[in-house]
């Protein structure tokens, strides 16, 4: 089959859950013998190979800064990308059996929907997140209702939809989805056998992009508070982003430079080694579409602490007291309480985390999700 993947970012030129998903999907489809084209914005030096073996990578827009100074998406790149997708599919849409796109940034989805009848392709859409009206207002201010309207319009396009959580699947249906939606539980690309946890160091770890929604700064006060009960406890915040200054300011305010470190970005191998030996992963984010890092921690028998929130789908990955804890809020008191609960759980909690991963590894596997998506393409071959 001829398949067109549409996403404005490409791993490893940009790093994130969506980028990894589409890179893995492209490579899987090529391995299965399909002809794959990947539409994106250019993120590599002009004239160089973007580096996805067997995949035709087409830059339909120039290299652009995707994020503003506050860590929010800029409006212009999605518009430019949508226009590029529209032009490409107008010229080449009929060569594809399937166009598979992310819902976000929405203009590319609208472009694919507009030309579907002309191109006669099947439209498959990944809804990594579905934002509430309240979050749209917070994100775009006075333009929030416009963003919410565009999202609603995209949901009502006829499509085959996939979500990564029950939370966002329910929201998508509430928007008036036209078509079927399937919840994919698996994005984990690694080993699926039961892990053998190693003894933990007294270290709690955050790993991710430093943006306001991740609330990484809240880990600082939590570690300081928890260390009063466990003096050897330390924290490490891995990653970088526009909220780095806020985290550094919190470390300085609390005089916590000897307790909380900020190593920045490190290699995947180093990150996995640190995470494997850590007491727990702490993800204080108030908004998550899935929470792959929670699964990665569990694959090593490492429990996680996350925060309850209306927009946090990662809570669906936690079984309280089995593979981690859900703090009531991102306050230092609530996070410290959850961290101490992990410490008190000791080796038994690491063992139950390993058992949890072993019991759920089938549904959490990337291979299973890729197979389900690929099966959804089958209807296109009937049309052709």
GROMACS .gro file of C-alpha atoms in nm:
model
  384
    1UNK     CA    1   0.000   0.000   0.000
    2UNK     CA    2   0.100   0.363  -0.048
    3UNK     CA    3   0.078   0.550   0.280
    4UNK     CA    4   0.132   0.918   0.354
    5UNK     CA    5   0.220   1.012   0.713
    6UNK     CA    6   0.166   1.374   0.811
    7UNK     CA    7   0.334   1.536   1.113
    8UNK     CA    8   0.520   1.865   1.137
    9UNK     CA    9   0.810   1.717   1.340
   10UNK     CA   10   1.052   1.433   1.269
   11UNK     CA   11   1.254   1.234   1.521
   12UNK     CA   12   1.538   1.280   1.613
   13UNK     CA   13   1.552   1.635   1.474
   14UNK     CA   14   1.289   1.716   1.737
   15UNK     CA   15   1.223   1.491   2.035
   16UNK     CA   16   0.884   1.402   2.180
   17UNK     CA   17   0.622   1.131   2.205
   18UNK     CA   18   0.455   1.220   1.875
   19UNK     CA   19   0.785   1.228   1.691
   20UNK     CA   20   0.880   0.884   1.819
   21UNK     CA   21   0.539   0.743   1.732
   22UNK     CA   22   0.548   0.853   1.367
   23UNK     CA   23   0.913   0.754   1.323
   24UNK     CA   24   0.839   0.405   1.460
   25UNK     CA   25   0.525   0.380   1.248
   26UNK     CA   26   0.713   0.479   0.931
   27UNK     CA   27   0.988   0.224   0.993
   28UNK     CA   28   0.737  -0.052   1.074
   29UNK     CA   29   0.540   0.013   0.756
   30UNK     CA   30   0.854   0.008   0.542
   31UNK     CA   31   0.961  -0.320   0.703
   32UNK     CA   32   0.621  -0.465   0.610
   33UNK     CA   33   0.680  -0.372   0.247
   34UNK     CA   34   0.465  -0.059   0.218
   35UNK     CA   35   0.556   0.255   0.023
   36UNK     CA   36   0.577   0.537   0.281
   37UNK     CA   37   0.593   0.914   0.237
   38UNK     CA   38   0.641   1.139   0.541
   39UNK     CA   39   0.528   1.504   0.513
   40UNK     CA   40   0.686   1.741   0.764
   41UNK     CA   41   0.850   2.080   0.813
   42UNK     CA   42   1.221   2.084   0.737
   43UNK     CA   43   1.426   2.055   1.057
   44UNK     CA   44   1.757   1.948   0.906
   45UNK     CA   45   2.021   2.135   0.708
   46UNK     CA   46   1.915   2.186   0.350
   47UNK     CA   47   2.068   1.927   0.119
   48UNK     CA   48   2.125   1.666   0.389
   49UNK     CA   49   1.949   1.332   0.420
   50UNK     CA   50   1.683   1.356   0.696
   51UNK     CA   51   1.785   1.004   0.792
   52UNK     CA   52   1.484   0.770   0.778
   53UNK     CA   53   1.590   0.468   0.576
   54UNK     CA   54   1.339   0.356   0.316
   55UNK     CA   55   1.100   0.648   0.379
   56UNK     CA   56   1.043   0.931   0.133
   57UNK     CA   57   1.063   1.238   0.360
   58UNK     CA   58   0.911   1.547   0.199
   59UNK     CA   59   0.954   1.891   0.355
   60UNK     CA   60   0.637   2.083   0.268
   61UNK     CA   61   0.748   2.390   0.462
   62UNK     CA   62   1.068   2.568   0.565
   63UNK     CA   63   1.261   2.539   0.888
   64UNK     CA   64   1.072   2.740   1.152
   65UNK     CA   65   1.077   2.788   1.529
   66UNK     CA   66   0.774   2.593   1.651
   67UNK     CA   67   0.762   2.739   2.003
   68UNK     CA   68   0.755   3.091   2.138
   69UNK     CA   69   0.944   3.222   2.439
   70UNK     CA   70   0.673   3.099   2.680
   71UNK     CA   71   0.689   2.742   2.553
   72UNK     CA   72   0.359   2.758   2.364
   73UNK     CA   73   0.321   2.674   1.996
   74UNK     CA   74   0.347   2.965   1.753
   75UNK     CA   75   0.049   3.010   1.520
   76UNK     CA   76   0.238   3.067   1.192
   77UNK     CA   77   0.414   2.726   1.155
   78UNK     CA   78   0.088   2.523   1.167
   79UNK     CA   79  -0.065   2.752   0.904
   80UNK     CA   80   0.241   2.718   0.679
   81UNK     CA   81   0.246   2.341   0.731
   82UNK     CA   82  -0.124   2.311   0.654
   83UNK     CA   83  -0.077   2.505   0.332
   84UNK     CA   84   0.215   2.280   0.235
   85UNK     CA   85   0.013   1.965   0.302
   86UNK     CA   86  -0.277   2.106   0.100
   87UNK     CA   87  -0.053   2.174  -0.201
   88UNK     CA   88   0.120   1.834  -0.182
   89UNK     CA   89  -0.206   1.639  -0.160
   90UNK     CA   90  -0.362   1.846  -0.437
   91UNK     CA   91  -0.075   1.742  -0.663
   92UNK     CA   92  -0.011   1.387  -0.538
   93UNK     CA   93  -0.312   1.279  -0.329
   94UNK     CA   94  -0.427   1.015  -0.576
   95UNK     CA   95  -0.106   0.816  -0.539
   96UNK     CA   96  -0.192   0.732  -0.174
   97UNK     CA   97  -0.423   0.466  -0.036
   98UNK     CA   98  -0.409   0.615   0.314
   99UNK     CA   99  -0.326   0.955   0.459
  100UNK     CA  100  -0.245   0.916   0.828
  101UNK     CA  101  -0.210   1.243   1.018
  102UNK     CA  102  -0.192   1.378   1.368
  103UNK     CA  103  -0.487   1.594   1.463
  104UNK     CA  104  -0.244   1.861   1.584
  105UNK     CA  105  -0.152   2.101   1.428
  106UNK     CA  106  -0.508   2.106   1.299
  107UNK     CA  107  -0.464   2.287   0.966
  108UNK     CA  108  -0.289   1.987   0.814
  109UNK     CA  109  -0.583   1.765   0.912
  110UNK     CA  110  -0.829   2.010   0.758
  111UNK     CA  111  -0.617   2.017   0.442
  112UNK     CA  112  -0.619   1.637   0.417
  113UNK     CA  113  -0.994   1.627   0.478
  114UNK     CA  114  -1.060   1.896   0.215
  115UNK     CA  115  -0.885   1.696  -0.057
  116UNK     CA  116  -0.991   1.346   0.047
  117UNK     CA  117  -1.264   1.317  -0.216
  118UNK     CA  118  -1.028   1.437  -0.489
  119UNK     CA  119  -0.746   1.208  -0.372
  120UNK     CA  120  -0.978   0.915  -0.291
  121UNK     CA  121  -0.767   0.811   0.007
  122UNK     CA  122  -0.869   0.686   0.350
  123UNK     CA  123  -0.811   0.935   0.633
  124UNK     CA  124  -0.668   0.807   0.961
  125UNK     CA  125  -0.616   1.051   1.248
  126UNK     CA  126  -0.424   1.025   1.576
  127UNK     CA  127  -0.568   1.238   1.854
  128UNK     CA  128  -0.273   1.246   2.094
  129UNK     CA  129  -0.469   1.497   2.304
  130UNK     CA  130  -0.810   1.662   2.302
  131UNK     CA  131  -0.802   1.995   2.483
  132UNK     CA  132  -1.085   2.128   2.696
  133UNK     CA  133  -1.237   2.470   2.629
  134UNK     CA  134  -1.084   2.590   2.958
  135UNK     CA  135  -0.737   2.488   2.849
  136UNK     CA  136  -0.780   2.653   2.511
  137UNK     CA  137  -0.861   2.981   2.688
  138UNK     CA  138  -0.555   2.942   2.907
  139UNK     CA  139  -0.333   2.856   2.610
  140UNK     CA  140  -0.449   3.119   2.360
  141UNK     CA  141  -0.619   3.379   2.578
  142UNK     CA  142  -0.882   3.569   2.381
  143UNK     CA  143  -0.821   3.344   2.081
  144UNK     CA  144  -0.902   3.033   2.288
  145UNK     CA  145  -1.258   2.996   2.149
  146UNK     CA  146  -1.112   3.001   1.795
  147UNK     CA  147  -0.877   2.712   1.878
  148UNK     CA  148  -1.162   2.519   2.040
  149UNK     CA  149  -1.379   2.573   1.730
  150UNK     CA  150  -1.106   2.449   1.497
  151UNK     CA  151  -1.057   2.139   1.713
  152UNK     CA  152  -1.433   2.074   1.710
  153UNK     CA  153  -1.441   2.116   1.332
  154UNK     CA  154  -1.160   1.861   1.296
  155UNK     CA  155  -1.345   1.610   1.514
  156UNK     CA  156  -1.645   1.627   1.282
  157UNK     CA  157  -1.445   1.535   0.975
  158UNK     CA  158  -1.518   1.179   0.861
  159UNK     CA  159  -1.217   0.976   0.979
  160UNK     CA  160  -1.079   0.664   1.145
  161UNK     CA  161  -0.953   0.793   1.480
  162UNK     CA  162  -0.705   0.665   1.737
  163UNK     CA  163  -0.646   0.797   2.090
  164UNK     CA  164  -0.388   0.703   2.353
  165UNK     CA  165  -0.617   0.723   2.655
  166UNK     CA  166  -0.978   0.680   2.761
  167UNK     CA  167  -0.982   1.045   2.874
  168UNK     CA  168  -0.917   1.183   2.528
  169UNK     CA  169  -1.134   0.924   2.351
  170UNK     CA  170  -1.431   1.033   2.561
  171UNK     CA  171  -1.360   1.398   2.490
  172UNK     CA  172  -1.335   1.326   2.119
  173UNK     CA  173  -1.672   1.152   2.114
  174UNK     CA  174  -1.822   1.445   2.305
  175UNK     CA  175  -1.702   1.680   2.029
  176UNK     CA  176  -1.919   1.493   1.780
  177UNK     CA  177  -1.662   1.263   1.617
  178UNK     CA  178  -1.765   1.130   1.277
  179UNK     CA  179  -1.618   0.782   1.263
  180UNK     CA  180  -1.474   0.515   1.489
  181UNK     CA  181  -1.221   0.575   1.767
  182UNK     CA  182  -0.988   0.313   1.913
  183UNK     CA  183  -0.779   0.357   2.227
  184UNK     CA  184  -0.420   0.243   2.176
  185UNK     CA  185  -0.258   0.161   2.508
  186UNK     CA  186   0.083   0.070   2.373
  187UNK     CA  187   0.373   0.297   2.279
  188UNK     CA  188   0.652   0.106   2.452
  189UNK     CA  189   0.916  -0.007   2.196
  190UNK     CA  190   1.143  -0.194   2.435
  191UNK     CA  191   1.160  -0.544   2.591
  192UNK     CA  192   0.834  -0.691   2.722
  193UNK     CA  193   0.960  -0.952   2.967
  194UNK     CA  194   0.937  -0.902   3.342
  195UNK     CA  195   1.218  -0.669   3.455
  196UNK     CA  196   1.456  -0.749   3.738
  197UNK     CA  197   1.473  -0.429   3.945
  198UNK     CA  198   1.810  -0.319   4.080
  199UNK     CA  199   1.865  -0.170   4.425
  200UNK     CA  200   1.768   0.197   4.425
  201UNK     CA  201   1.974   0.504   4.498
  202UNK     CA  202   1.810   0.775   4.713
  203UNK     CA  203   1.739   0.977   4.399
  204UNK     CA  204   1.408   1.099   4.253
  205UNK     CA  205   1.414   1.187   3.883
  206UNK     CA  206   1.220   1.413   3.650
  207UNK     CA  207   1.275   1.373   3.274
  208UNK     CA  208   1.106   1.583   3.010
  209UNK     CA  209   1.081   1.916   2.833
  210UNK     CA  210   1.081   2.205   3.078
  211UNK     CA  211   0.756   2.381   2.995
  212UNK     CA  212   0.503   2.527   3.240
  213UNK     CA  213   0.258   2.234   3.205
  214UNK     CA  214   0.522   1.989   3.330
  215UNK     CA  215   0.554   2.183   3.659
  216UNK     CA  216   0.910   2.060   3.709
  217UNK     CA  217   0.980   2.343   3.954
  218UNK     CA  218   0.739   2.180   4.201
  219UNK     CA  219   0.980   1.889   4.242
  220UNK     CA  220   1.234   2.116   4.412
  221UNK     CA  221   1.022   2.196   4.718
  222UNK     CA  222   0.898   1.839   4.736
  223UNK     CA  223   1.251   1.696   4.753
  224UNK     CA  224   1.356   1.954   5.010
  225UNK     CA  225   1.056   1.865   5.227
  226UNK     CA  226   1.098   1.488   5.186
  227UNK     CA  227   1.471   1.511   5.262
  228UNK     CA  228   1.387   1.633   5.613
  229UNK     CA  229   1.256   1.283   5.676
  230UNK     CA  230   1.515   1.106   5.461
  231UNK     CA  231   1.831   1.317   5.473
  232UNK     CA  232   2.009   1.122   5.197
  233UNK     CA  233   1.734   1.192   4.944
  234UNK     CA  234   1.828   1.392   4.634
  235UNK     CA  235   1.654   1.506   4.317
  236UNK     CA  236   1.765   1.541   3.953
  237UNK     CA  237   1.576   1.728   3.682
  238UNK     CA  238   1.671   1.610   3.331
  239UNK     CA  239   1.570   1.810   3.025
  240UNK     CA  240   1.559   2.168   2.907
  241UNK     CA  241   1.313   2.424   2.781
  242UNK     CA  242   1.162   2.768   2.840
  243UNK     CA  243   1.077   2.693   3.204
  244UNK     CA  244   1.438   2.623   3.300
  245UNK     CA  245   1.474   2.968   3.454
  246UNK     CA  246   1.174   2.908   3.681
  247UNK     CA  247   1.327   2.581   3.805
  248UNK     CA  248   1.665   2.745   3.867
  249UNK     CA  249   1.493   3.030   4.054
  250UNK     CA  250   1.312   2.782   4.279
  251UNK     CA  251   1.638   2.601   4.356
  252UNK     CA  252   1.797   2.933   4.450
  253UNK     CA  253   1.496   3.047   4.653
  254UNK     CA  254   1.500   2.731   4.863
  255UNK     CA  255   1.879   2.707   4.884
  256UNK     CA  256   1.854   2.360   4.734
  257UNK     CA  257   2.159   2.353   4.508
  258UNK     CA  258   2.312   2.070   4.712
  259UNK     CA  259   1.989   1.871   4.702
  260UNK     CA  260   1.847   1.917   4.350
  261UNK     CA  261   2.061   1.912   4.034
  262UNK     CA  262   1.978   2.002   3.672
  263UNK     CA  263   2.189   1.789   3.434
  264UNK     CA  264   1.995   1.904   3.126
  265UNK     CA  265   1.959   1.668   2.829
  266UNK     CA  266   2.173   1.353   2.831
  267UNK     CA  267   2.200   1.052   2.602
  268UNK     CA  268   1.925   0.790   2.606
  269UNK     CA  269   2.165   0.530   2.749
  270UNK     CA  270   2.267   0.759   3.034
  271UNK     CA  271   1.907   0.851   3.105
  272UNK     CA  272   1.800   0.489   3.123
  273UNK     CA  273   2.090   0.404   3.355
  274UNK     CA  274   1.997   0.689   3.592
  275UNK     CA  275   1.628   0.599   3.582
  276UNK     CA  276   1.697   0.230   3.647
  277UNK     CA  277   1.883   0.313   3.970
  278UNK     CA  278   1.646   0.588   4.089
  279UNK     CA  279   1.408   0.560   4.378
  280UNK     CA  280   1.124   0.676   4.154
  281UNK     CA  281   1.024   0.887   3.858
  282UNK     CA  282   0.833   1.203   3.947
  283UNK     CA  283   0.613   1.350   3.673
  284UNK     CA  284   0.426   1.646   3.825
  285UNK     CA  285   0.272   1.743   3.490
  286UNK     CA  286  -0.083   1.872   3.489
  287UNK     CA  287  -0.133   1.780   3.122
  288UNK     CA  288  -0.027   1.454   2.959
  289UNK     CA  289  -0.169   1.283   2.654
  290UNK     CA  290  -0.020   0.948   2.756
  291UNK     CA  291   0.290   0.942   2.977
  292UNK     CA  292   0.536   0.709   2.801
  293UNK     CA  293   0.807   0.785   3.057
  294UNK     CA  294   0.588   0.615   3.323
  295UNK     CA  295   0.586   0.296   3.116
  296UNK     CA  296   0.961   0.321   3.058
  297UNK     CA  297   1.020   0.348   3.433
  298UNK     CA  298   0.792   0.051   3.502
  299UNK     CA  299   0.982  -0.154   3.241
  300UNK     CA  300   1.278  -0.134   3.482
  301UNK     CA  301   1.073  -0.194   3.796
  302UNK     CA  302   1.086   0.174   3.894
  303UNK     CA  303   0.763   0.320   4.040
  304UNK     CA  304   0.629   0.662   3.944
  305UNK     CA  305   0.471   0.957   4.122
  306UNK     CA  306   0.232   1.165   3.913
  307UNK     CA  307  -0.022   1.437   3.987
  308UNK     CA  308  -0.399   1.417   3.958
  309UNK     CA  309  -0.544   1.660   3.706
  310UNK     CA  310  -0.836   1.705   3.467
  311UNK     CA  311  -0.599   1.701   3.167
  312UNK     CA  312  -0.358   1.432   3.287
  313UNK     CA  313  -0.417   1.103   3.108
  314UNK     CA  314  -0.106   0.950   3.270
  315UNK     CA  315  -0.318   0.865   3.577
  316UNK     CA  316  -0.456   0.577   3.369
  317UNK     CA  317  -0.110   0.414   3.386
  318UNK     CA  318  -0.089   0.412   3.764
  319UNK     CA  319  -0.235   0.147   3.994
  320UNK     CA  320  -0.213   0.309   4.333
  321UNK     CA  321   0.039   0.141   4.561
  322UNK     CA  322   0.128  -0.117   4.294
  323UNK     CA  323   0.343   0.072   4.043
  324UNK     CA  324   0.339   0.415   4.204
  325UNK     CA  325   0.121   0.685   4.355
  326UNK     CA  326  -0.099   0.972   4.235
  327UNK     CA  327  -0.040   1.287   4.439
  328UNK     CA  328  -0.348   1.501   4.500
  329UNK     CA  329  -0.170   1.811   4.371
  330UNK     CA  330   0.172   1.942   4.272
  331UNK     CA  331   0.220   2.111   4.608
  332UNK     CA  332   0.545   2.031   4.787
  333UNK     CA  333   0.349   1.867   5.071
  334UNK     CA  334   0.148   1.633   4.845
  335UNK     CA  335   0.443   1.541   4.625
  336UNK     CA  336   0.670   1.483   4.926
  337UNK     CA  337   0.409   1.256   5.082
  338UNK     CA  338   0.394   1.046   4.766
  339UNK     CA  339   0.774   1.032   4.736
  340UNK     CA  340   0.802   0.914   5.098
  341UNK     CA  341   0.535   0.651   5.029
  342UNK     CA  342   0.759   0.514   4.752
  343UNK     CA  343   1.060   0.517   4.984
  344UNK     CA  344   0.862   0.332   5.250
  345UNK     CA  345   0.751   0.077   4.992
  346UNK     CA  346   1.112  -0.030   4.941
  347UNK     CA  347   1.202  -0.339   4.735
  348UNK     CA  348   0.848  -0.475   4.764
  349UNK     CA  349   0.711  -0.179   4.564
  350UNK     CA  350   0.979  -0.224   4.299
  351UNK     CA  351   0.881  -0.590   4.276
  352UNK     CA  352   0.510  -0.511   4.236
  353UNK     CA  353   0.597  -0.251   3.972
  354UNK     CA  354   0.784  -0.519   3.779
  355UNK     CA  355   0.484  -0.751   3.812
  356UNK     CA  356   0.250  -0.474   3.693
  357UNK     CA  357   0.462  -0.421   3.384
  358UNK     CA  358   0.478  -0.793   3.312
  359UNK     CA  359   0.100  -0.826   3.343
  360UNK     CA  360   0.031  -0.533   3.109
  361UNK     CA  361   0.325  -0.551   2.869
  362UNK     CA  362   0.119  -0.696   2.586
  363UNK     CA  363  -0.124  -0.404   2.571
  364UNK     CA  364   0.157  -0.153   2.639
  365UNK     CA  365   0.374  -0.271   2.349
  366UNK     CA  366   0.432  -0.049   2.051
  367UNK     CA  367   0.414  -0.351   1.822
  368UNK     CA  368   0.055  -0.420   1.919
  369UNK     CA  369  -0.051  -0.060   1.852
  370UNK     CA  370   0.130  -0.053   1.519
  371UNK     CA  371  -0.042  -0.375   1.417
  372UNK     CA  372  -0.385  -0.234   1.504
  373UNK     CA  373  -0.318   0.083   1.307
  374UNK     CA  374  -0.192  -0.116   1.011
  375UNK     CA  375  -0.506  -0.332   1.022
  376UNK     CA  376  -0.714  -0.015   0.993
  377UNK     CA  377  -0.552   0.054   0.658
  378UNK     CA  378  -0.702  -0.265   0.517
  379UNK     CA  379  -1.027  -0.102   0.416
  380UNK     CA  380  -0.831   0.124   0.182
  381UNK     CA  381  -0.709  -0.171  -0.020
  382UNK     CA  382  -1.071  -0.277  -0.076
  383UNK     CA  383  -1.148   0.070  -0.216
  384UNK     CA  384  -0.849   0.061  -0.448
   0.00000   0.00000   0.00000
